[in-house]
CSV table of C-alpha atoms in Angstrom, one decimal:
chain,number,residue,atom,x,y,z
A,1,MET,CA,-46.0,38.0,-20.8
A,2,MET,CA,-45.8,41.7,-21.8
A,3,ASP,CA,-48.6,41.4,-24.4
A,4,SER,CA,-51.0,39.8,-21.9
A,5,HIS,CA,-50.3,42.6,-19.4
A,6,LYS,CA,-51.2,45.2,-22.1
A,7,GLN,CA,-54.4,43.3,-22.8
A,8,LEU,CA,-55.3,43.1,-19.1
A,9,PHE,CA,-54.6,46.8,-18.7
A,10,SER,CA,-56.8,47.8,-21.6
A,11,LEU,CA,-59.7,45.6,-20.4
A,12,SER,CA,-59.4,47.0,-16.8
A,13,CYS,CA,-59.1,50.7,-17.6
A,14,LEU,CA,-62.7,51.6,-16.5
A,15,PRO,CA,-62.6,49.8,-13.2
A,16,LEU,CA,-59.2,51.3,-12.4
A,17,LEU,CA,-60.6,54.8,-13.2
A,18,LEU,CA,-63.6,54.2,-10.9
A,19,LEU,CA,-61.2,53.0,-8.1
A,20,LEU,CA,-59.2,56.1,-8.5
A,21,LEU,CA,-62.2,58.3,-8.3
A,22,SER,CA,-63.4,56.4,-5.2
A,23,GLY,CA,-60.0,56.9,-3.5
A,24,ASN,CA,-59.5,53.1,-3.0
A,25,MET,CA,-57.0,52.5,-5.7
A,26,GLY,CA,-54.0,52.4,-3.4
A,27,MET,CA,-55.6,49.9,-1.1
A,28,GLN,CA,-56.7,47.7,-4.0
A,29,LEU,CA,-53.3,47.7,-5.7
A,30,SER,CA,-51.6,46.9,-2.4
A,31,GLU,CA,-53.9,43.9,-1.9
A,32,ALA,CA,-53.1,42.8,-5.5
A,33,ARG,CA,-49.4,43.1,-4.9
A,34,LEU,CA,-49.7,41.1,-1.7
A,35,GLN,CA,-51.7,38.4,-3.5
A,36,ARG,CA,-49.1,38.2,-6.2
A,37,HIS,CA,-46.3,38.0,-3.6
A,38,GLU,CA,-48.1,35.1,-1.8
A,39,MET,CA,-48.6,33.3,-5.1
A,40,ASN,CA,-44.8,33.4,-5.7
A,41,TYR,CA,-44.0,32.4,-2.2
A,42,TYR,CA,-42.4,28.9,-1.9
A,43,SER,CA,-42.6,27.0,1.3
A,44,PRO,CA,-40.2,23.9,1.0
A,45,LYS,CA,-41.1,20.9,3.0
A,46,THR,CA,-37.7,19.1,3.0
A,47,LEU,CA,-34.0,20.0,3.1
A,48,PHE,CA,-31.2,17.9,1.7
A,49,VAL,CA,-27.6,18.7,2.5
A,50,PHE,CA,-24.4,17.6,0.8
A,51,GLY,CA,-20.8,18.5,1.6
A,52,ASP,CA,-18.4,18.6,4.5
A,53,SER,CA,-17.8,19.5,8.1
A,54,TYR,CA,-19.4,23.0,7.8
A,55,VAL,CA,-22.8,21.2,7.4
A,56,ASP,CA,-22.2,17.7,8.8
A,57,THR,CA,-24.6,17.0,11.7
A,58,GLY,CA,-23.5,13.5,12.6
A,59,ASN,CA,-22.3,11.4,9.7
A,60,TYR,CA,-18.6,11.6,10.7
A,61,ARG,CA,-17.5,8.3,12.2
A,62,ILE,CA,-17.0,8.3,16.0
A,63,ASN,CA,-13.7,6.5,15.9
A,64,GLN,CA,-12.0,8.9,13.4
A,65,ALA,CA,-9.2,11.2,14.5
A,66,GLY,CA,-10.2,14.8,15.4
A,67,SER,CA,-13.8,13.5,15.8
A,68,SER,CA,-16.7,15.8,16.3
A,69,TRP,CA,-18.0,13.0,18.6
A,70,LYS,CA,-15.5,13.8,21.3
A,71,ASN,CA,-15.5,16.4,24.1
A,72,PRO,CA,-15.6,19.4,24.1
A,73,TYR,CA,-17.5,19.4,20.8
A,74,GLY,CA,-21.2,20.1,21.3
A,75,GLU,CA,-20.7,21.6,24.8
A,76,THR,CA,-23.0,24.6,24.0
A,77,PHE,CA,-25.6,22.5,22.0
A,78,PRO,CA,-26.8,19.9,22.7
A,79,GLY,CA,-24.6,19.8,25.8
A,80,LYS,CA,-22.5,16.8,24.7
A,81,PRO,CA,-20.7,15.7,21.5
A,82,ALA,CA,-23.3,15.1,18.8
A,83,GLY,CA,-21.3,14.9,15.5
A,84,ARG,CA,-21.2,18.7,14.8
A,85,PHE,CA,-17.8,20.3,14.2
A,86,SER,CA,-18.5,23.1,16.6
A,87,ASP,CA,-19.4,23.8,20.2
A,88,GLY,CA,-23.0,23.9,19.0
A,89,ARG,CA,-25.2,24.5,15.9
A,90,VAL,CA,-23.7,24.6,12.4
A,91,LEU,CA,-24.9,26.1,9.1
A,92,THR,CA,-27.3,23.3,8.4
A,93,ASP,CA,-29.2,24.1,11.5
A,94,TYR,CA,-29.6,27.7,10.6
A,95,ILE,CA,-30.7,27.0,7.1
A,96,ALA,CA,-33.3,24.6,8.4
A,97,LYS,CA,-34.4,27.3,10.9
A,98,TYR,CA,-34.8,29.8,8.1
A,99,LEU,CA,-37.0,27.4,6.2
A,100,GLY,CA,-39.1,26.6,9.3
A,101,LEU,CA,-37.9,22.9,9.3
A,102,LYS,CA,-36.2,20.6,11.8
A,103,SER,CA,-32.6,20.0,11.0
A,104,PRO,CA,-32.5,17.0,8.6
A,105,VAL,CA,-31.5,13.6,9.9
A,106,PRO,CA,-27.9,12.5,9.2
A,107,TYR,CA,-27.7,9.8,6.5
A,108,LYS,CA,-26.0,7.5,9.1
A,109,PHE,CA,-29.1,7.5,11.3
A,110,ARG,CA,-31.8,7.1,8.6
A,111,LYS,CA,-32.9,3.7,9.8
A,112,VAL,CA,-33.1,4.6,13.5
A,113,MET,CA,-34.8,8.0,13.1
A,114,GLN,CA,-37.4,7.2,10.4
A,115,GLN,CA,-39.9,9.6,11.9
A,116,HIS,CA,-37.6,12.5,11.0
A,117,LEU,CA,-37.1,11.5,7.3
A,118,LYS,CA,-40.0,13.8,6.2
A,119,TYR,CA,-37.8,16.8,7.0
A,120,GLY,CA,-35.1,15.7,4.5
A,121,MET,CA,-31.6,14.2,5.0
A,122,ASN,CA,-28.1,15.3,5.6
A,123,PHE,CA,-25.5,13.4,3.4
A,124,ALA,CA,-22.5,15.6,4.4
A,125,PHE,CA,-19.4,14.0,5.8
A,126,GLY,CA,-16.7,16.0,7.5
A,127,GLY,CA,-13.3,16.1,5.7
A,128,THR,CA,-14.7,15.4,2.3
A,129,GLY,CA,-14.6,17.4,-1.0
A,130,VAL,CA,-15.9,17.2,-4.5
A,131,PHE,CA,-12.9,15.0,-5.2
A,132,ASP,CA,-11.2,12.4,-2.9
A,133,THR,CA,-9.3,13.9,0.0
A,134,SER,CA,-7.3,12.4,2.9
A,135,SER,CA,-10.6,11.5,4.5
A,136,LYS,CA,-11.9,8.0,4.0
A,137,ASN,CA,-15.5,9.4,4.0
A,138,PRO,CA,-17.6,9.5,0.8
A,139,ASN,CA,-16.9,12.4,-1.5
A,140,MET,CA,-19.8,14.4,-2.9
A,141,THR,CA,-20.3,12.2,-6.0
A,142,ILE,CA,-20.9,9.2,-3.6
A,143,GLN,CA,-23.1,11.3,-1.4
A,144,ILE,CA,-25.3,12.1,-4.4
A,145,ASP,CA,-25.3,8.3,-5.2
A,146,PHE,CA,-26.7,7.7,-1.7
A,147,PHE,CA,-29.5,10.2,-2.4
A,148,LYS,CA,-30.2,8.7,-5.8
A,149,GLN,CA,-30.6,5.2,-4.2
A,150,LEU,CA,-33.1,6.5,-1.6
A,151,ILE,CA,-35.1,8.0,-4.4
A,152,LYS,CA,-35.0,4.7,-6.2
A,153,GLU,CA,-36.2,3.0,-3.0
A,154,ASN,CA,-39.1,5.5,-2.9
A,155,VAL,CA,-38.0,6.9,0.5
A,156,TYR,CA,-38.5,10.3,-1.2
A,157,THR,CA,-41.2,10.9,-3.9
A,158,ALA,CA,-41.2,13.2,-6.9
A,159,SER,CA,-43.5,15.5,-4.8
A,160,ASP,CA,-41.0,15.5,-1.9
A,161,LEU,CA,-38.2,16.5,-4.3
A,162,ASN,CA,-40.3,19.2,-6.0
A,163,ASN,CA,-41.0,20.7,-2.5
A,164,SER,CA,-37.4,20.6,-1.4
A,165,VAL,CA,-34.3,22.7,-1.1
A,166,VAL,CA,-30.8,21.4,-1.4
A,167,TYR,CA,-27.7,23.0,0.2
A,168,VAL,CA,-24.3,22.1,-1.1
A,169,SER,CA,-21.2,23.0,1.0
A,170,VAL,CA,-17.7,23.1,-0.7
A,171,ALA,CA,-15.6,24.6,2.2
A,172,GLY,CA,-12.1,24.0,1.0
A,173,ASN,CA,-11.0,20.4,1.8
A,174,ASP,CA,-10.1,19.8,-1.9
A,175,TYR,CA,-7.6,22.8,-1.6
A,176,ASN,CA,-6.2,21.6,1.7
A,177,PHE,CA,-5.6,18.2,0.2
A,178,TYR,CA,-4.0,19.7,-2.9
A,179,LEU,CA,-1.5,21.7,-0.8
A,180,ALA,CA,-0.9,18.7,1.5
A,181,THR,CA,0.0,16.5,-1.5
A,182,ASN,CA,2.6,19.0,-2.8
A,183,GLY,CA,0.3,20.7,-5.3
A,184,SER,CA,2.1,23.7,-6.8
A,185,ILE,CA,1.0,27.4,-6.4
A,186,GLU,CA,1.4,27.7,-10.2
A,187,GLY,CA,-1.1,24.9,-10.8
A,188,PHE,CA,-3.5,26.2,-8.2
A,189,PRO,CA,-5.7,28.3,-10.6
A,190,ALA,CA,-6.2,25.3,-12.9
A,191,PHE,CA,-7.1,23.1,-9.9
A,192,ILE,CA,-9.6,25.7,-8.7
A,193,ALA,CA,-11.2,25.6,-12.1
A,194,SER,CA,-11.5,21.8,-11.9
A,195,VAL,CA,-13.1,22.0,-8.5
A,196,VAL,CA,-15.7,24.5,-9.7
A,197,ASN,CA,-16.4,22.5,-12.8
A,198,GLN,CA,-17.0,19.3,-10.7
A,199,THR,CA,-19.2,21.3,-8.4
A,200,ALA,CA,-21.3,22.5,-11.3
A,201,THR,CA,-21.5,18.9,-12.6
A,202,ASN,CA,-22.8,17.9,-9.1
A,203,LEU,CA,-25.4,20.7,-9.0
A,204,LEU,CA,-26.7,19.7,-12.4
A,205,ARG,CA,-26.9,16.1,-11.4
A,206,ILE,CA,-28.9,17.0,-8.2
A,207,LYS,CA,-31.2,19.1,-10.4
A,208,SER,CA,-31.8,16.1,-12.7
A,209,LEU,CA,-33.1,14.1,-9.8
A,210,GLY,CA,-36.1,16.5,-9.5
A,211,VAL,CA,-35.0,19.0,-6.9
A,212,ARG,CA,-36.5,22.5,-7.2
A,213,LYS,CA,-34.0,24.8,-5.5
A,214,ILE,CA,-30.3,24.2,-5.1
A,215,VAL,CA,-28.2,26.5,-3.0
A,216,VAL,CA,-24.4,26.3,-3.1
A,217,GLY,CA,-22.1,28.0,-0.5
A,218,GLY,CA,-19.5,30.3,-1.8
A,219,LEU,CA,-16.1,29.7,-0.3
A,220,GLN,CA,-15.4,31.4,3.0
A,221,PRO,CA,-12.1,33.4,3.4
A,222,LEU,CA,-9.7,30.5,3.9
A,223,GLY,CA,-7.0,33.0,4.7
A,224,CYS,CA,-8.8,34.0,7.9
A,225,LEU,CA,-9.2,30.6,9.3
A,226,PRO,CA,-7.1,30.0,12.5
A,227,SER,CA,-5.1,27.4,10.6
A,228,SER,CA,-3.9,30.3,8.3
A,229,THR,CA,-3.7,33.1,10.9
A,230,ALA,CA,-1.7,31.1,13.6
A,231,THR,CA,1.6,32.3,12.0
A,232,SER,CA,0.6,35.9,12.8
A,233,SER,CA,-0.6,35.0,16.3
A,234,PHE,CA,-4.2,35.2,15.0
A,235,GLN,CA,-3.8,38.9,14.2
A,236,GLN,CA,-4.3,39.1,10.4
A,237,CYS,CA,-5.7,37.1,7.5
A,238,ASN,CA,-3.5,35.6,4.7
A,239,SER,CA,-4.2,37.7,1.6
A,240,THR,CA,-2.7,35.2,-0.8
A,241,SER,CA,-5.1,32.5,0.3
A,242,ASN,CA,-8.0,34.9,0.1
A,243,ASP,CA,-7.1,36.0,-3.4
A,244,LEU,CA,-7.4,32.3,-4.5
A,245,VAL,CA,-10.7,32.1,-2.7
A,246,VAL,CA,-11.9,35.1,-4.8
A,247,LEU,CA,-11.0,33.3,-7.9
A,248,HIS,CA,-12.9,30.2,-6.8
A,249,ASN,CA,-16.0,32.4,-6.0
A,250,ASN,CA,-15.8,34.3,-9.3
A,251,LEU,CA,-15.7,31.0,-11.3
A,252,LEU,CA,-18.5,29.6,-9.1
A,253,ASN,CA,-20.8,32.6,-9.7
A,254,GLN,CA,-20.1,32.3,-13.5
A,255,ALA,CA,-20.8,28.6,-13.5
A,256,VAL,CA,-24.1,29.1,-11.6
A,257,THR,CA,-25.2,31.9,-13.9
A,258,LYS,CA,-24.6,29.6,-16.8
A,259,LEU,CA,-26.5,26.7,-15.2
A,260,ASN,CA,-29.5,29.0,-14.6
A,261,GLN,CA,-29.5,30.2,-18.2
A,262,GLN,CA,-29.3,26.7,-19.5
A,263,THR,CA,-32.0,25.1,-17.2
A,264,ASN,CA,-34.7,27.6,-16.5
A,265,LYS,CA,-36.3,30.9,-17.4
A,266,ASP,CA,-36.4,32.7,-14.1
A,267,ASN,CA,-32.7,32.3,-13.1
A,268,SER,CA,-33.6,31.1,-9.6
A,269,THR,CA,-33.1,27.3,-9.6
A,270,PHE,CA,-29.4,27.6,-8.6
A,271,ILE,CA,-28.4,30.1,-5.9
A,272,VAL,CA,-25.0,31.0,-4.5
A,273,LEU,CA,-24.8,31.9,-0.8
A,274,ASP,CA,-22.0,34.4,-0.3
A,275,LEU,CA,-20.1,33.1,2.7
A,276,PHE,CA,-17.0,35.2,1.8
A,277,ASP,CA,-18.6,38.6,2.4
A,278,THR,CA,-20.7,37.5,5.3
A,279,PHE,CA,-17.7,35.9,7.2
A,280,THR,CA,-15.6,39.0,6.3
A,281,SER,CA,-18.3,41.4,7.5
A,282,VAL,CA,-18.6,39.7,10.9
A,283,LEU,CA,-14.8,39.4,11.3
A,284,ASN,CA,-14.3,43.1,10.4
A,285,HIS,CA,-17.1,44.2,12.8
A,286,PRO,CA,-16.9,41.7,15.7
A,287,SER,CA,-18.2,43.9,18.4
A,288,THR,CA,-21.6,44.4,16.7
A,289,ASN,CA,-22.0,40.6,17.0
A,290,ASN,CA,-20.6,40.5,20.6
A,291,ILE,CA,-17.5,38.7,19.3
A,292,LYS,CA,-14.4,39.6,21.3
A,293,ASP,CA,-11.9,37.3,19.6
A,294,PRO,CA,-12.5,37.4,15.8
A,295,LEU,CA,-9.5,35.3,14.6
A,296,LYS,CA,-8.4,33.4,17.7
A,297,PRO,CA,-10.0,29.9,18.1
A,298,CYS,CA,-11.7,29.1,21.4
A,299,CYS,CA,-10.5,25.5,21.5
A,300,VAL,CA,-6.8,24.9,20.8
A,301,GLY,CA,-4.2,22.2,21.3
A,302,LEU,CA,-1.6,22.6,24.0
A,303,SER,CA,1.2,22.2,21.4
A,304,SER,CA,1.4,22.4,17.6
A,305,GLN,CA,1.0,18.7,17.4
A,306,ASP,CA,-2.2,18.7,19.5
A,307,PHE,CA,-5.7,19.8,18.5
A,308,CYS,CA,-9.2,20.4,19.9
A,309,GLY,CA,-10.5,17.2,21.5
A,310,LYS,CA,-7.2,15.4,21.7
A,311,VAL,CA,-6.4,13.3,24.8
A,312,ASP,CA,-3.3,11.3,25.6
A,313,GLU,CA,-3.0,7.6,26.5
A,314,ASN,CA,-4.1,8.5,30.1
A,315,ASN,CA,-7.1,10.3,28.8
A,316,VAL,CA,-5.6,13.7,29.8
A,317,LYS,CA,-6.7,16.6,27.8
A,318,GLN,CA,-4.2,18.0,25.3
A,319,TYR,CA,-6.3,21.1,24.6
A,320,LYS,CA,-7.8,24.0,26.3
A,321,VAL,CA,-11.1,25.8,25.8
A,322,CYS,CA,-11.8,29.5,26.2
A,323,ASP,CA,-14.0,30.8,29.0
A,324,SER,CA,-16.7,32.1,26.7
A,325,PRO,CA,-17.3,30.3,23.3
A,326,LYS,CA,-20.1,32.8,22.6
A,327,SER,CA,-17.5,35.6,22.5
A,328,ALA,CA,-15.3,33.7,19.9
A,329,PHE,CA,-16.0,33.5,16.2
A,330,PHE,CA,-13.9,30.3,15.6
A,331,TRP,CA,-14.3,27.2,17.6
A,332,ASP,CA,-11.2,25.3,16.4
A,333,ASN,CA,-8.6,25.8,13.7
A,334,LEU,CA,-11.2,25.5,10.9
A,335,HIS,CA,-14.8,25.8,12.2
A,336,PRO,CA,-16.9,28.6,13.6
A,337,THR,CA,-18.5,28.5,17.0
A,338,GLN,CA,-22.3,28.4,17.3
A,339,ALA,CA,-22.0,32.2,18.0
A,340,GLY,CA,-20.0,32.6,14.8
A,341,TRP,CA,-22.5,30.7,12.7
A,342,GLU,CA,-25.3,32.7,14.2
A,343,ALA,CA,-23.6,35.9,13.4
A,344,VAL,CA,-23.1,34.7,9.8
A,345,TYR,CA,-26.7,33.6,9.6
A,346,LYS,CA,-27.9,37.1,10.7
A,347,LYS,CA,-25.8,38.6,7.9
A,348,LEU,CA,-27.1,36.1,5.4
A,349,GLN,CA,-30.7,37.1,6.3
A,350,LYS,CA,-30.0,40.5,4.9
A,351,THR,CA,-28.9,39.2,1.5
A,352,SER,CA,-31.1,38.5,-1.5
A,353,ALA,CA,-29.7,35.0,-1.9
A,354,LEU,CA,-31.4,33.6,1.2
A,355,HIS,CA,-34.7,35.2,0.2
A,356,GLN,CA,-34.5,33.7,-3.3
A,357,ILE,CA,-34.8,30.2,-1.7
A,358,ARG,CA,-38.4,31.1,-0.8
A,359,TYR,CA,-39.4,32.6,-4.1
């Protein structure tokens, strides 16, 4: 590449000199840079999503406990429960917005919403991880199996895949399940390594199907989720949990760097979206995002046994919802509000990772 540039420069010395003398060089070079920028611009036509409740837009089963299909989920958008684990939009919706696409249809609705298949598909199921968890929903390996089958059935062509972006969410369900099944703190670092290794295997498998760009979310600060901060009355994050998250993210960044080195020349096929720093930035400066309650969830159970959306046998609510979800960062014990996700999205827009998706 460098030799050809030298050759072009030597061949074009005279025209450049003439441009300089005519006073138009700056304008010409600006136009050349703009053309080169446009040539490198990538406008994906489809979005495919894998993962968990941070990106699930309707695959979670209606009859499951803690369902995103029950009130008050979806009260901000679309105004009723619609399978999102929030009062409104989630990360998938904002990534689709950034790409100028409609939010991809949930896998569950692929046969009844065929007119939307051209925008991609969302294979994510709430509660799942890269390994099996307490959820009966399909883990990420099975989600990728679903994708592979649709490619086999020609639902998506090689051209569709080459003009697509994949987003992969690994938001911590594997770690919750590890702790819930008496996993030791001593064994945690080794388990983190196994989660990251499996994630890398998944990314490589998705790439092998013909996808052009694959974005994986870094782990958010688990120690700042209401499930962790409840013991401090939602006043401070758990630093021990966050230290383990930092280990996960360091290993993930190393794995993605290695994947890029192994599979392409421009180091841009695999991209990590830094959710740790963006979450932390919003939580540390809530007022700049009109957030009044950074750590306290908007929707909470009336007792420690209750949760957002729970009703008793008489259909009486066992939860309460704050007056202004748009002033809260967290919706329930694990998930951001639409306002929270929007604040994170605005921070992400200022990062290089999001821009790399389009170049």
